[in-house]
JSON list of C-alpha atoms in Angstrom, two decimals:
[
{"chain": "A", "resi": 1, "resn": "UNK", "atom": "CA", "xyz": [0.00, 0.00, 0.00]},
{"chain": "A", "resi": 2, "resn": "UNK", "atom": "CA", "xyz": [1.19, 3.22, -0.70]},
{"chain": "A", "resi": 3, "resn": "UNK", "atom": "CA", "xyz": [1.01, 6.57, 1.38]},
{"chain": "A", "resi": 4, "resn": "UNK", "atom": "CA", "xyz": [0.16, 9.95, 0.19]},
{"chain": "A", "resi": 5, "resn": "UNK", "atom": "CA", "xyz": [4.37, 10.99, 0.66]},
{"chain": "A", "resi": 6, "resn": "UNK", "atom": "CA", "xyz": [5.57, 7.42, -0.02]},
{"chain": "A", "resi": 7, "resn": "UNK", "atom": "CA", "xyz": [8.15, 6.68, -2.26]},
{"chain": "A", "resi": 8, "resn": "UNK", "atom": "CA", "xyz": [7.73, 6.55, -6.58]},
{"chain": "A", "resi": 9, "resn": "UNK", "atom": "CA", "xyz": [7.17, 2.81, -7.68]},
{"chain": "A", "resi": 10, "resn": "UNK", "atom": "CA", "xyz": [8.31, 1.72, -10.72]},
{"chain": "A", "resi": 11, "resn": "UNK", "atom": "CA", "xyz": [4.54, 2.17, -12.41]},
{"chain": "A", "resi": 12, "resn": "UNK", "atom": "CA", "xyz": [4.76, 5.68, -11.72]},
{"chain": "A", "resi": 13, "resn": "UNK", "atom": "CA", "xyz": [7.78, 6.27, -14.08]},
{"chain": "A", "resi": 14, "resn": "UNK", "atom": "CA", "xyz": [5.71, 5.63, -16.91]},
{"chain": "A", "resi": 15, "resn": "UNK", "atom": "CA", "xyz": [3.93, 9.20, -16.25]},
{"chain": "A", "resi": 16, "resn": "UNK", "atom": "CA", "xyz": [6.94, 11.87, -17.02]},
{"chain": "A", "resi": 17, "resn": "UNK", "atom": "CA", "xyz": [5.29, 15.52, -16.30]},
{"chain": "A", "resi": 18, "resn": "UNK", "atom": "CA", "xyz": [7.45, 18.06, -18.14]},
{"chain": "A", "resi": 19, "resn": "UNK", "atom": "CA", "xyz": [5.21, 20.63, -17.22]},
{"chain": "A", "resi": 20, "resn": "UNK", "atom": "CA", "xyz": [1.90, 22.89, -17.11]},
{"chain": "A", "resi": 21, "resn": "UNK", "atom": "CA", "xyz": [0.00, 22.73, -20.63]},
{"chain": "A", "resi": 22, "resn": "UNK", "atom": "CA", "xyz": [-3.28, 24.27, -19.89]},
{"chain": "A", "resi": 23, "resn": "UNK", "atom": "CA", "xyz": [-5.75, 25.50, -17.03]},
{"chain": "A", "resi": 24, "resn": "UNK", "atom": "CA", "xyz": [-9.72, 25.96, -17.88]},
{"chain": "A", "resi": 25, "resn": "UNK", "atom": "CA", "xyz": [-11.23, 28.47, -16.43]},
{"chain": "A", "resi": 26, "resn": "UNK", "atom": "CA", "xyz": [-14.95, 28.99, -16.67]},
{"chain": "A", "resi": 27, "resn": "UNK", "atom": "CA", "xyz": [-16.21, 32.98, -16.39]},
{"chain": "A", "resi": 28, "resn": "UNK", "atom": "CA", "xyz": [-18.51, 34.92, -16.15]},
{"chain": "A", "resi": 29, "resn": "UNK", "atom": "CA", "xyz": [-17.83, 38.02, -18.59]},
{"chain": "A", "resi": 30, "resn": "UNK", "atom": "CA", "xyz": [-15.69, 36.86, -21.54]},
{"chain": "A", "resi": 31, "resn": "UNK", "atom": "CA", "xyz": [-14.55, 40.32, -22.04]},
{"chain": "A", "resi": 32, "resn": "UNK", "atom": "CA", "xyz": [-13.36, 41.49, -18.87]},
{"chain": "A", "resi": 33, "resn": "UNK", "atom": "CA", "xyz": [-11.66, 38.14, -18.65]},
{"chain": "A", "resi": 34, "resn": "UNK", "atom": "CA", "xyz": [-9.97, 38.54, -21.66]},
{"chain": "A", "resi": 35, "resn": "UNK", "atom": "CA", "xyz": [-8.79, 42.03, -21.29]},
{"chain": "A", "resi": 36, "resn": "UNK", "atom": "CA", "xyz": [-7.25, 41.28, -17.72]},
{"chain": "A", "resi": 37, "resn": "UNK", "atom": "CA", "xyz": [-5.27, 37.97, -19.05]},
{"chain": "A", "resi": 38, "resn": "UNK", "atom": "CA", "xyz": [-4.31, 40.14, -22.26]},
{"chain": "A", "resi": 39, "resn": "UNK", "atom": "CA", "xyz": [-3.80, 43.57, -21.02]},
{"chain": "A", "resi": 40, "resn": "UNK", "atom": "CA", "xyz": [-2.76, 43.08, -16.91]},
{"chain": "A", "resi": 41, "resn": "UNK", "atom": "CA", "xyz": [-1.17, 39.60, -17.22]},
{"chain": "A", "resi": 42, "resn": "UNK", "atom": "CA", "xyz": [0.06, 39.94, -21.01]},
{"chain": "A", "resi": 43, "resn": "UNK", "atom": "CA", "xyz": [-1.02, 36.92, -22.55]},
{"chain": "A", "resi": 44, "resn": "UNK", "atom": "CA", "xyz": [-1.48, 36.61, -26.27]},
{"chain": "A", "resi": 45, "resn": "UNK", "atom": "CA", "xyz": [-4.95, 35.38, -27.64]},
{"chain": "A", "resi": 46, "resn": "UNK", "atom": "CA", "xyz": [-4.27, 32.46, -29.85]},
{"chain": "A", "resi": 47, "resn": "UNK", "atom": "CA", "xyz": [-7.43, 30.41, -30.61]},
{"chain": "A", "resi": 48, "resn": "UNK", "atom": "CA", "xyz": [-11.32, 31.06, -30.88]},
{"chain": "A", "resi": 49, "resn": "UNK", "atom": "CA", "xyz": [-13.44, 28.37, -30.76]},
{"chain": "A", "resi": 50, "resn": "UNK", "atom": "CA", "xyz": [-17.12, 30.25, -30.81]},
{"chain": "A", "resi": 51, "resn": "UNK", "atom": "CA", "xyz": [-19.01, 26.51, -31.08]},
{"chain": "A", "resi": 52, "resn": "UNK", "atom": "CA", "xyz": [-17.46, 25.57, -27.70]},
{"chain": "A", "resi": 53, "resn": "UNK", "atom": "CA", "xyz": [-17.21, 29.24, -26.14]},
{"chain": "A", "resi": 54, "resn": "UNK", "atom": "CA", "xyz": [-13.41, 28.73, -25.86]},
{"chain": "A", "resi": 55, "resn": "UNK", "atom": "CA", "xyz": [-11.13, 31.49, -25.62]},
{"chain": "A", "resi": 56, "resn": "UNK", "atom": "CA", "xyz": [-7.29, 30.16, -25.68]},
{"chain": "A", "resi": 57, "resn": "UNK", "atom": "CA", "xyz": [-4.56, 32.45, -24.71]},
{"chain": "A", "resi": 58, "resn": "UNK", "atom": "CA", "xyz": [-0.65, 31.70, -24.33]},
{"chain": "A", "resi": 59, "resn": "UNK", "atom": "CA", "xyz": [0.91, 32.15, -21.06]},
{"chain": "A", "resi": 60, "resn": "UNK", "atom": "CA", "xyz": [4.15, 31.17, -21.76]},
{"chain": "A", "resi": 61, "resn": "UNK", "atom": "CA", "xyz": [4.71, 27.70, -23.00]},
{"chain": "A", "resi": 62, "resn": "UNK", "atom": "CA", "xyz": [0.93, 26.68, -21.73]},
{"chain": "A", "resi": 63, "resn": "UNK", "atom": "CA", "xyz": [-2.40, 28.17, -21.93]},
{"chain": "A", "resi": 64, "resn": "UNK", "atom": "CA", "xyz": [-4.91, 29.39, -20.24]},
{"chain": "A", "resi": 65, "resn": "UNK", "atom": "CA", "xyz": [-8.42, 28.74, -21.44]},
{"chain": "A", "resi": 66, "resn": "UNK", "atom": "CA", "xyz": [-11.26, 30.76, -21.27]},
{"chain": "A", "resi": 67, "resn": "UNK", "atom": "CA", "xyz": [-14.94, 29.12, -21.42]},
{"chain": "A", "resi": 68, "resn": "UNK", "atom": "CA", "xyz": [-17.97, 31.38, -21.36]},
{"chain": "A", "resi": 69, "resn": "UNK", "atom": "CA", "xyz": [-20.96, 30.22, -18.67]},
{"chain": "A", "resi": 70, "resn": "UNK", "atom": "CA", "xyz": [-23.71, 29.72, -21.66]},
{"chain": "A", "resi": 71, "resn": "UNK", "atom": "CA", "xyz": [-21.28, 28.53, -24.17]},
{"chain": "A", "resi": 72, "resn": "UNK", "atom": "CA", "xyz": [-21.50, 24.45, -24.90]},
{"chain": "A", "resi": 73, "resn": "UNK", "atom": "CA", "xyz": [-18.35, 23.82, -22.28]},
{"chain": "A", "resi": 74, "resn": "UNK", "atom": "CA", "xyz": [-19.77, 25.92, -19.73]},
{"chain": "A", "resi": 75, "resn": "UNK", "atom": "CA", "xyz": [-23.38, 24.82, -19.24]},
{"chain": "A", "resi": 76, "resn": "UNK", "atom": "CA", "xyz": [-21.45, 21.19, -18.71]},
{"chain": "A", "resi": 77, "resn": "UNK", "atom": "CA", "xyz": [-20.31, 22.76, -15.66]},
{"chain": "A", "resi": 78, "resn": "UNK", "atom": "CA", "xyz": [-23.01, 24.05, -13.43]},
{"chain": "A", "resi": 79, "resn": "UNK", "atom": "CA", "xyz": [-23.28, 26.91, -11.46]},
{"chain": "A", "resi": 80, "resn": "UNK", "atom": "CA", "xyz": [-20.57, 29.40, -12.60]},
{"chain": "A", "resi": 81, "resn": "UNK", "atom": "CA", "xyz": [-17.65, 30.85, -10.33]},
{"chain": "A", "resi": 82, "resn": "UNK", "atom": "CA", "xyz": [-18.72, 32.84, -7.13]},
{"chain": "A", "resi": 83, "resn": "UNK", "atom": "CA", "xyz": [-17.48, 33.21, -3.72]},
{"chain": "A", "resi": 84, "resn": "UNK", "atom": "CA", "xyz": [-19.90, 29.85, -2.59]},
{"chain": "A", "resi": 85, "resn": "UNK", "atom": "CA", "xyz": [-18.29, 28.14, -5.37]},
{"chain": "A", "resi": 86, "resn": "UNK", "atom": "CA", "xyz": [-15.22, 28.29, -7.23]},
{"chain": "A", "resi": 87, "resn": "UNK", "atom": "CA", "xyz": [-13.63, 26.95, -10.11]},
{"chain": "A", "resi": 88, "resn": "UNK", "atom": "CA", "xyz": [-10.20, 26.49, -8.18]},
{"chain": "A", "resi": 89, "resn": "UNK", "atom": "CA", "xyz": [-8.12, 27.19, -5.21]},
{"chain": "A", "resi": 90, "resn": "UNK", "atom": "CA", "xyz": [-5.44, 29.12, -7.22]},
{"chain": "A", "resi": 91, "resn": "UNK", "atom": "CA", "xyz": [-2.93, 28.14, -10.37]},
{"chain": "A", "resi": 92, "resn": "UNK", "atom": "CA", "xyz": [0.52, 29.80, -10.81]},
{"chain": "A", "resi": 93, "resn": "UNK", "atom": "CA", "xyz": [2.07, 31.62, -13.54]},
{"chain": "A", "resi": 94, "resn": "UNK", "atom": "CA", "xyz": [6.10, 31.51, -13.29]},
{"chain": "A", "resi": 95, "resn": "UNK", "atom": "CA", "xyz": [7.63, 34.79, -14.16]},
{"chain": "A", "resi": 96, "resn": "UNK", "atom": "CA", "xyz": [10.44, 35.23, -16.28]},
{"chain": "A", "resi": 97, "resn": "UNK", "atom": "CA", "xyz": [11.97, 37.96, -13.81]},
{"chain": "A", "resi": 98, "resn": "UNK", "atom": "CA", "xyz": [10.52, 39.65, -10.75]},
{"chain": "A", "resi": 99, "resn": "UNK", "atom": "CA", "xyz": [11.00, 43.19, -10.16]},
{"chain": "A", "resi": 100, "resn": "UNK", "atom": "CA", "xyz": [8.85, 43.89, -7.54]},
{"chain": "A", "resi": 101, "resn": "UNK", "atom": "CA", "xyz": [8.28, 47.68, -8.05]},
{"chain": "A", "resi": 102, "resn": "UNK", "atom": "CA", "xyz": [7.42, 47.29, -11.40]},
{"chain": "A", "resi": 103, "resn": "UNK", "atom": "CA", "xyz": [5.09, 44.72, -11.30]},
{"chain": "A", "resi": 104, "resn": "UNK", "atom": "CA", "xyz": [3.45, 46.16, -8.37]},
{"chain": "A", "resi": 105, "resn": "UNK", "atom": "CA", "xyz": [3.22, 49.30, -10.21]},
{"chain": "A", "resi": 106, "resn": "UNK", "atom": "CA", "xyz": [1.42, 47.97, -13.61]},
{"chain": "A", "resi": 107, "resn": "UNK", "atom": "CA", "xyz": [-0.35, 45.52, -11.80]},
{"chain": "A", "resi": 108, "resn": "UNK", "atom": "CA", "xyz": [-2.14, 48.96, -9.63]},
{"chain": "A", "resi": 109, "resn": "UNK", "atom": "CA", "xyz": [-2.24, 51.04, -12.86]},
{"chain": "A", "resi": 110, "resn": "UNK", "atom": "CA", "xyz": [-4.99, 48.00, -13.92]},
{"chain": "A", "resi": 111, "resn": "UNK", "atom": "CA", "xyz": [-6.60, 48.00, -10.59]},
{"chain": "A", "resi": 112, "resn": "UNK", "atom": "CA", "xyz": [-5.57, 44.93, -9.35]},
{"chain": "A", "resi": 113, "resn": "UNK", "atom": "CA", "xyz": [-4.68, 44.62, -5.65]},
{"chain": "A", "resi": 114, "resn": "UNK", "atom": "CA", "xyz": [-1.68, 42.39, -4.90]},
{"chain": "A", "resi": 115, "resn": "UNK", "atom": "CA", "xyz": [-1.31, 40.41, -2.09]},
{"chain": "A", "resi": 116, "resn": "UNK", "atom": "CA", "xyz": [2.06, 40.79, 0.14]},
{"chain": "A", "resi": 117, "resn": "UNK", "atom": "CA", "xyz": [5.11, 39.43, -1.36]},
{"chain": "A", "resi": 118, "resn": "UNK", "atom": "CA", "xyz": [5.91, 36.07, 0.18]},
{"chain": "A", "resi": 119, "resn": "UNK", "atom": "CA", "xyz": [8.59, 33.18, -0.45]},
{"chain": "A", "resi": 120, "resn": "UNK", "atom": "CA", "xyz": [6.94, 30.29, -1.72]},
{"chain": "A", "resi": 121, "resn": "UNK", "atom": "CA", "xyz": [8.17, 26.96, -2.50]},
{"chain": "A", "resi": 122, "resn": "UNK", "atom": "CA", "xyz": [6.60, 25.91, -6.02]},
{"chain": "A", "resi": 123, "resn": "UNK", "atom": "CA", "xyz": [8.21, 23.51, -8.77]},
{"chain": "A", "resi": 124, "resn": "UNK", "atom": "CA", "xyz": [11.64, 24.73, -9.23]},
{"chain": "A", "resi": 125, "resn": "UNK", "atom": "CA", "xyz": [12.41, 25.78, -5.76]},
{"chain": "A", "resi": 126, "resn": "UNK", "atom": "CA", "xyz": [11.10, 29.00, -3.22]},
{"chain": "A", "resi": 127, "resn": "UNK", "atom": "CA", "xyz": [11.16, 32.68, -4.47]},
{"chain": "A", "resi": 128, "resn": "UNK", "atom": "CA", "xyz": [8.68, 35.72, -4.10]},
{"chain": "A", "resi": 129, "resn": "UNK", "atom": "CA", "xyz": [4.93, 35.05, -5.29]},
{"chain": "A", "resi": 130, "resn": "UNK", "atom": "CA", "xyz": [2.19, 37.38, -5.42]},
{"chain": "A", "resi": 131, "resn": "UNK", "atom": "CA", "xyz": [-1.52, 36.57, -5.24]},
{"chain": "A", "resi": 132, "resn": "UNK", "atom": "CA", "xyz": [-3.84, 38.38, -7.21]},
{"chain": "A", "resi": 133, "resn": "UNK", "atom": "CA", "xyz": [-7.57, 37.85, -8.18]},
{"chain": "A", "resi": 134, "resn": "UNK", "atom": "CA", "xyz": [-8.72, 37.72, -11.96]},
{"chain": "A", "resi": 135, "resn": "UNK", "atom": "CA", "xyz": [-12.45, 39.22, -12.84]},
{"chain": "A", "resi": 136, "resn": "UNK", "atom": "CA", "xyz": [-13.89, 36.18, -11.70]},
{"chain": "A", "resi": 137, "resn": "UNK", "atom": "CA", "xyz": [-12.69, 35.92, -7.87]},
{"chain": "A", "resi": 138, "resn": "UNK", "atom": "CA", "xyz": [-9.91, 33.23, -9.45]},
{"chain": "A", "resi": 139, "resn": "UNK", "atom": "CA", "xyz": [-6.65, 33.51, -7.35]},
{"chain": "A", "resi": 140, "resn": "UNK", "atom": "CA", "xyz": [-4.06, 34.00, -9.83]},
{"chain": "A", "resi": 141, "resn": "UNK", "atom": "CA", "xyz": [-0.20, 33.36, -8.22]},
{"chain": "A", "resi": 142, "resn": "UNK", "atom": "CA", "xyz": [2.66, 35.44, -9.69]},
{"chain": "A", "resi": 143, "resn": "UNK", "atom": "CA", "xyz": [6.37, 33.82, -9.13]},
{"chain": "A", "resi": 144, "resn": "UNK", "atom": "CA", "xyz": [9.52, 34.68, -9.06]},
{"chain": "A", "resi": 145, "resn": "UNK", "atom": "CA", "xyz": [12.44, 32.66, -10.28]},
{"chain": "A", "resi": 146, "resn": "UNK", "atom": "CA", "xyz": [14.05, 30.38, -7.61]},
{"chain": "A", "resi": 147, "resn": "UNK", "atom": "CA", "xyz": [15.67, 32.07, -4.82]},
{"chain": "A", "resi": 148, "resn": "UNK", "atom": "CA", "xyz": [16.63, 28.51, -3.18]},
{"chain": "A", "resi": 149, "resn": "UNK", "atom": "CA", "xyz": [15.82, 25.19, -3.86]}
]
């Protein structure tokens, strides 16, 4: 029997992660969703799919997907994001480089409040993250690159 922090078995070697590829997230207000991951977050739109009410914008190497409430995806869903019922605790974007100041700065010149600055541990290591909220009450987590391992 395994335990939640036992060791890998062999069978698990078969599943490699190399890393994030998408998150879904299901909102409210397509445009105001858009326009925050586009304009406050700077992530490219790459992909609308109108029969599924997908939106699909890079964030680096992965995506982030947008899916309207009354589109086909969203009605599959149920009740859509509030603060009795979310679509997710948080996800984390990884930042390419962390000046504090200046992301502070932009991130207030869109109107989004961040969170303290706090070392986190996350997949490569601890460094700074910042929480902020998207349009939809979705905790959004900002990282630096590794301080420490």
């Amino acid at each position: 029997m395994r335990t939640v922090l036992g060791s890998a078995t062999a069978s698990i070697a078969a599943v490699q992660i190399a890393g994030l590829d998408h998150v879904v997230l299901r909102v409210a207000d397509l445009e105001r969703s858009t326009v925050f991951y586009r304009d406050v977050l700077d992530c490219q739109v790459e992909k609308w799919q109108p029969e599924l009410g997908l939106l699909q914008l890079r964030a680096g190497s992965a995506l982030i997907d947008l899916i309207t409430l009354d589109g086909r995806l969203g009605r599959e869903g149920g009740a859509g994001p509030s603060r009795e019922g979310r679509n997710l605790d948080h996800f984390c974007l990884r930042l390419a480089r962390f000046d504090e100041a200046a992301l502070r700065a932009h991130l207030a010149a869109h109107g989004v409040q961040a969170g303290q600055t706090v070392d986190r541990y996350g997949a490569e290591g601890y460094g700074a993250s910042i929480y902020i909220q998207d349009p939809d009450g979705n905790t959004v987590e900002l990282k630096a690159p590794p301080n420490r391992t």
